[in-house]
C-alpha atoms as a printed R data frame, in Angstrom:
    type eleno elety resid chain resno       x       y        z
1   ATOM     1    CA   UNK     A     1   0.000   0.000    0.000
2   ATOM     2    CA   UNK     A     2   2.732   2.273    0.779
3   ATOM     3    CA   UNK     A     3   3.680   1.826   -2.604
4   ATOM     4    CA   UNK     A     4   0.811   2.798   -3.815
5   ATOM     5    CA   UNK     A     5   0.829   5.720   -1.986
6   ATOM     6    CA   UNK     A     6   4.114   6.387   -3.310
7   ATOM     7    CA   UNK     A     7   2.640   6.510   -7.133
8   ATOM     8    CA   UNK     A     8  -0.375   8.543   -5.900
9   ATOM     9    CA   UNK     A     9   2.093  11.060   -4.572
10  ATOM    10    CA   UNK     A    10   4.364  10.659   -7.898
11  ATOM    11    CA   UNK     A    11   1.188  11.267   -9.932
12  ATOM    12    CA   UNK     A    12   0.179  14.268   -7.524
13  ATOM    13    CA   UNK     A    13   3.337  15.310   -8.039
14  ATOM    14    CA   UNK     A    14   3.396  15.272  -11.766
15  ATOM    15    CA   UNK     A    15  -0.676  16.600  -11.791
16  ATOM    16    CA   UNK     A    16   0.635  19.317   -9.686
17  ATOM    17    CA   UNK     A    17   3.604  19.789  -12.227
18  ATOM    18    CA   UNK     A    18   1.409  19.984  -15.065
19  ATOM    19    CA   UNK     A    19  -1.090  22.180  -13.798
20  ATOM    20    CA   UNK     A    20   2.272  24.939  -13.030
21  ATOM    21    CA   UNK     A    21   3.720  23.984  -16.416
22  ATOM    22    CA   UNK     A    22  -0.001  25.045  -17.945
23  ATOM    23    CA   UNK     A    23  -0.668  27.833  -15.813
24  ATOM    24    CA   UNK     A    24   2.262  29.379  -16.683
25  ATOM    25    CA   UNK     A    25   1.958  28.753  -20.058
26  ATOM    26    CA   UNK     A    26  -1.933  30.681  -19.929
27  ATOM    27    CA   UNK     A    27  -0.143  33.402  -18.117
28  ATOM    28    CA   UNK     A    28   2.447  33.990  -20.108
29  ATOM    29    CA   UNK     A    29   0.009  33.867  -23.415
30  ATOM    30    CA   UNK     A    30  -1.817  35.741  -20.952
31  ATOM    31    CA   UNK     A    31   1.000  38.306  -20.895
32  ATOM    32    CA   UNK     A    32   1.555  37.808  -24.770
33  ATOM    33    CA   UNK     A    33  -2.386  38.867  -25.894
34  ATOM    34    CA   UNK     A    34  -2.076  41.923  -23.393
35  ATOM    35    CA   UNK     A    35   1.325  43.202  -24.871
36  ATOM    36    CA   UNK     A    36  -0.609  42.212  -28.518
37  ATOM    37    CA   UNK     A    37  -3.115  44.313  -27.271
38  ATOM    38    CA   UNK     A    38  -2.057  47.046  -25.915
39  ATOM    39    CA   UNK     A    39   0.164  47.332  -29.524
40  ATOM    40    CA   UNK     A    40  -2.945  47.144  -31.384
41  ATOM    41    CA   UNK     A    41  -4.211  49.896  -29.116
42  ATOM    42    CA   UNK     A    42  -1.649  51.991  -29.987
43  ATOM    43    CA   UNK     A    43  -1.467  51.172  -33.627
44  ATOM    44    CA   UNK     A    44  -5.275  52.000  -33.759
45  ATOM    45    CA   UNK     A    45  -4.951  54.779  -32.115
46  ATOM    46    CA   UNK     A    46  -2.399  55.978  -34.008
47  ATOM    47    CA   UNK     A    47  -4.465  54.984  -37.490
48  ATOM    48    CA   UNK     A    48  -7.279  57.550  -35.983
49  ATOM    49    CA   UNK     A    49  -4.980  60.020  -35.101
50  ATOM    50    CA   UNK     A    50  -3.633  59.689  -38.889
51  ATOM    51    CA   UNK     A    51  -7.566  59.338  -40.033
52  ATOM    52    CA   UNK     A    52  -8.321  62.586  -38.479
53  ATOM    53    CA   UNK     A    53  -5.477  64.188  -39.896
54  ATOM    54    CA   UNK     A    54  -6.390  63.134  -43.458
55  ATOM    55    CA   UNK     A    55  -9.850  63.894  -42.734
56  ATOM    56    CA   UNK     A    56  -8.713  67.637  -41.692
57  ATOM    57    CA   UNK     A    57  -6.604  67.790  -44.756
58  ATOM    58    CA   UNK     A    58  -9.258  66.494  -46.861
59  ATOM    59    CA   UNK     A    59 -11.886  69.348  -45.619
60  ATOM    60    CA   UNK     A    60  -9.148  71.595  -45.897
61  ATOM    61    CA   UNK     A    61  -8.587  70.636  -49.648
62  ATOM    62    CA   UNK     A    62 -12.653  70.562  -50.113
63  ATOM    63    CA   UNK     A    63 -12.376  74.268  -48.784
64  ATOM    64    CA   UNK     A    64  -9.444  74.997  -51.085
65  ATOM    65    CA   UNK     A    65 -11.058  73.324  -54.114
66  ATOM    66    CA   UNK     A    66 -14.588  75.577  -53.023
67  ATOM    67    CA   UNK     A    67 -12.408  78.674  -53.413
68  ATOM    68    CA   UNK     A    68 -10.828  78.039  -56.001
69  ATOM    69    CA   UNK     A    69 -13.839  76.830  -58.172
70  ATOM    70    CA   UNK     A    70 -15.062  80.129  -56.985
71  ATOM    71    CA   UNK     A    71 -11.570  82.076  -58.268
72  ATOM    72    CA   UNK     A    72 -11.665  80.681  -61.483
73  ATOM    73    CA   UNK     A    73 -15.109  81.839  -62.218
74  ATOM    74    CA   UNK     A    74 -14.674  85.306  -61.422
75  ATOM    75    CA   UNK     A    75 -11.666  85.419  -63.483
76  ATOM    76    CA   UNK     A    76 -13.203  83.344  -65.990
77  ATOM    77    CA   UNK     A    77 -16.045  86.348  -65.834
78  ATOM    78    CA   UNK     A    78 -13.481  88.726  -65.978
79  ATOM    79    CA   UNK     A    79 -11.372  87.239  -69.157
80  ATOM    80    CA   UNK     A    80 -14.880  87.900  -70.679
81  ATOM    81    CA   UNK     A    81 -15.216  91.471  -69.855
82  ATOM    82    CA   UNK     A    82 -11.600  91.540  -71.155
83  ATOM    83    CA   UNK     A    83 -12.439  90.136  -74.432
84  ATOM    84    CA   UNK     A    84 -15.183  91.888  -74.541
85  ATOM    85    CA   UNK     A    85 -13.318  95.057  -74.300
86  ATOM    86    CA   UNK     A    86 -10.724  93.890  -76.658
87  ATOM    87    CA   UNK     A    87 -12.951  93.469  -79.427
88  ATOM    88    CA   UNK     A    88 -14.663  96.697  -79.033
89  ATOM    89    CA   UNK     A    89 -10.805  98.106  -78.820
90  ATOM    90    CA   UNK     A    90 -10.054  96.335  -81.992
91  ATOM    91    CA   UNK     A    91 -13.219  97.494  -83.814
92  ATOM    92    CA   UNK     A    92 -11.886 101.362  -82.366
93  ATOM    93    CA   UNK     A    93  -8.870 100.285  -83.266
94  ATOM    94    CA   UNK     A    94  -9.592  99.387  -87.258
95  ATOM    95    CA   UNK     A    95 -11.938 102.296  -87.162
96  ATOM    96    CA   UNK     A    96  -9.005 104.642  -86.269
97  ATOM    97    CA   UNK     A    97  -6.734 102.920  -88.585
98  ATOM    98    CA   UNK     A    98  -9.776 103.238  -91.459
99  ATOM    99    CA   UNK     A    99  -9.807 107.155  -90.685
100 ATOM   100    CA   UNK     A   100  -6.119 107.615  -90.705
101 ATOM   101    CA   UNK     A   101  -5.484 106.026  -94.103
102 ATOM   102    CA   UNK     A   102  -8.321 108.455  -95.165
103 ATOM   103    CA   UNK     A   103  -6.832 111.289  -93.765
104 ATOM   104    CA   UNK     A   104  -3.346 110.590  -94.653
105 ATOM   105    CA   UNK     A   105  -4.882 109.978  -98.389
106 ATOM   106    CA   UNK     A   106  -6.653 113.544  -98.742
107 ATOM   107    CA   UNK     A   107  -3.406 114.659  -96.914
108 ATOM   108    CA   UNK     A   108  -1.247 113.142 -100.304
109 ATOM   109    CA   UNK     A   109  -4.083 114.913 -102.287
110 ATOM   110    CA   UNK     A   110  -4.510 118.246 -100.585
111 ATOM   111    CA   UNK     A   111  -0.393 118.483 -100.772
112 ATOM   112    CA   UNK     A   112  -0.530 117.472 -104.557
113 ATOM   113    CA   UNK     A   113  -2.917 120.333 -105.011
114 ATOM   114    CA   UNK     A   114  -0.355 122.961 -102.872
115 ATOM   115    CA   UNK     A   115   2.243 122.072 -105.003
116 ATOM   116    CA   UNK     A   116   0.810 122.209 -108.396
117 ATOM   117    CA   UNK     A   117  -0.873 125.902 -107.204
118 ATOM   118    CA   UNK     A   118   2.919 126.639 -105.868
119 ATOM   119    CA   UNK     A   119   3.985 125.625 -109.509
120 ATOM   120    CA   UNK     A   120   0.896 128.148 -110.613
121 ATOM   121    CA   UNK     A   121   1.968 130.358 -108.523
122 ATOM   122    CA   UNK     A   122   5.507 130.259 -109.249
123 ATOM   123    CA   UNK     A   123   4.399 130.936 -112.798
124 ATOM   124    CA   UNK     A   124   2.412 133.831 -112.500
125 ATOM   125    CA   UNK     A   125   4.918 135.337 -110.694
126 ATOM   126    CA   UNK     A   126   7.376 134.908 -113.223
127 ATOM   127    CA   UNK     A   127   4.431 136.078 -115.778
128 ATOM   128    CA   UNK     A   128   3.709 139.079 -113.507
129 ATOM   129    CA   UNK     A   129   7.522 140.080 -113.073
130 ATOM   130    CA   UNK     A   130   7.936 139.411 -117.110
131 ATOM   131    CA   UNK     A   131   4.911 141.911 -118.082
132 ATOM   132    CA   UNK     A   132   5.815 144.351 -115.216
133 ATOM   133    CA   UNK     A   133   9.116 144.548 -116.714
134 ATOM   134    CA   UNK     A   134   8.247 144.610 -120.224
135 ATOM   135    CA   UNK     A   135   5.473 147.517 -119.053
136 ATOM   136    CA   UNK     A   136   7.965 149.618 -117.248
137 ATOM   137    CA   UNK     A   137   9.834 149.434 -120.176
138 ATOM   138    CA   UNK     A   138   7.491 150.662 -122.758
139 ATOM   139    CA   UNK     A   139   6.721 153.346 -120.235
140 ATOM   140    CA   UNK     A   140   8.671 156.919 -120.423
141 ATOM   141    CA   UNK     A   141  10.261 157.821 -117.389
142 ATOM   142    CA   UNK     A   142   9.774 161.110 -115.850
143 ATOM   143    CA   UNK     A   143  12.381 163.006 -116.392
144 ATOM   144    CA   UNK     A   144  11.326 162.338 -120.260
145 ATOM   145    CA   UNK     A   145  14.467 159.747 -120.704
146 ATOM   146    CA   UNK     A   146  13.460 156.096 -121.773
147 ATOM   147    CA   UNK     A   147  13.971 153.674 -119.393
148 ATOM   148    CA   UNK     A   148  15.458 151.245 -121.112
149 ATOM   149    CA   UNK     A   149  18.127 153.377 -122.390
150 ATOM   150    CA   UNK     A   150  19.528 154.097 -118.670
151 ATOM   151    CA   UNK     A   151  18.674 150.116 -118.249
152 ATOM   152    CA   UNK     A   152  16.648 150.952 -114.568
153 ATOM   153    CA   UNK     A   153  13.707 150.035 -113.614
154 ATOM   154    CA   UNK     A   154  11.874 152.680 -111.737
155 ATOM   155    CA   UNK     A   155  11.014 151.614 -107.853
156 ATOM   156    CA   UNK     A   156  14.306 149.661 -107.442
């Protein structure tokens, strides 16, 4: 009996061995899920940190886009007045250019015209001076000489 006492013991023994060797095993998977999970903890809450980050830059960039959409239409409106403005400038512009060409045109004329009356001119003169000398020399002078004997020209 003793000796079965003795194997009752042995198998306590090793029961009792067991059971430590598997509770520490549990605790130390135990220990091993809380360290897992306390990483996972901070790996999420590092994820909704980023999240809300990208979410803020997101909103931001909505915002930007908002203003931006807006910017481009009022210069969009803007380019429009422009071209607007730039047509009717051209339109002045080939008006102008229409009304110079004219002008510098009867300009050409009108200084044809001066210089063919200059030429007139130039010739009557020379027609007036030629019969005001041929005159004063048919005339007598008045001291009774000729005039064209003494070769003078009275009033010079």
């Amino acid at each position: 009996m003793k000796k079965v006492l003795l194997e009752m013991e042995d198998q306590k023994n090793s029961y009792e061995q067991k059971a430590k060797e598997s509770l520490q095993k549990v605790l130390e998977e135990k220990m091993n899920a809380e360290q897992q999970l306390q990483s996972t903890q901070r790996s999420l809450a590092l994820a909704e940190q980023k999240c809300e980050e990208w979410r803020s830059q997101y909103e931001a960039l909505k915002e930007d886009w908002r203003t931006l959409g807006t910017q481009h239409r009022e210069l969009e409106s803007q380019l429009h007045v422009l071209q607007s403005k730039l047509q009717g400038a051209d339109s002045r512009d080939l008006q102008m250019n229409q009304a110079l060409r004219f002008l510098e045109n009867e300009h050409q004329e009108l200084q044809a015209k001066i210089e063919c009356l200059q030429g007139d001119r130039d010739l009557c003169s020379l027609d007036t001076q030629d019969l005001q000398e041929a005159m004063w020399a048919m005339a007598p002078s008045a001291d009774g000489d000729d005039c064209c004997s003494t070769g003078s020209v009275p009033g010079q």
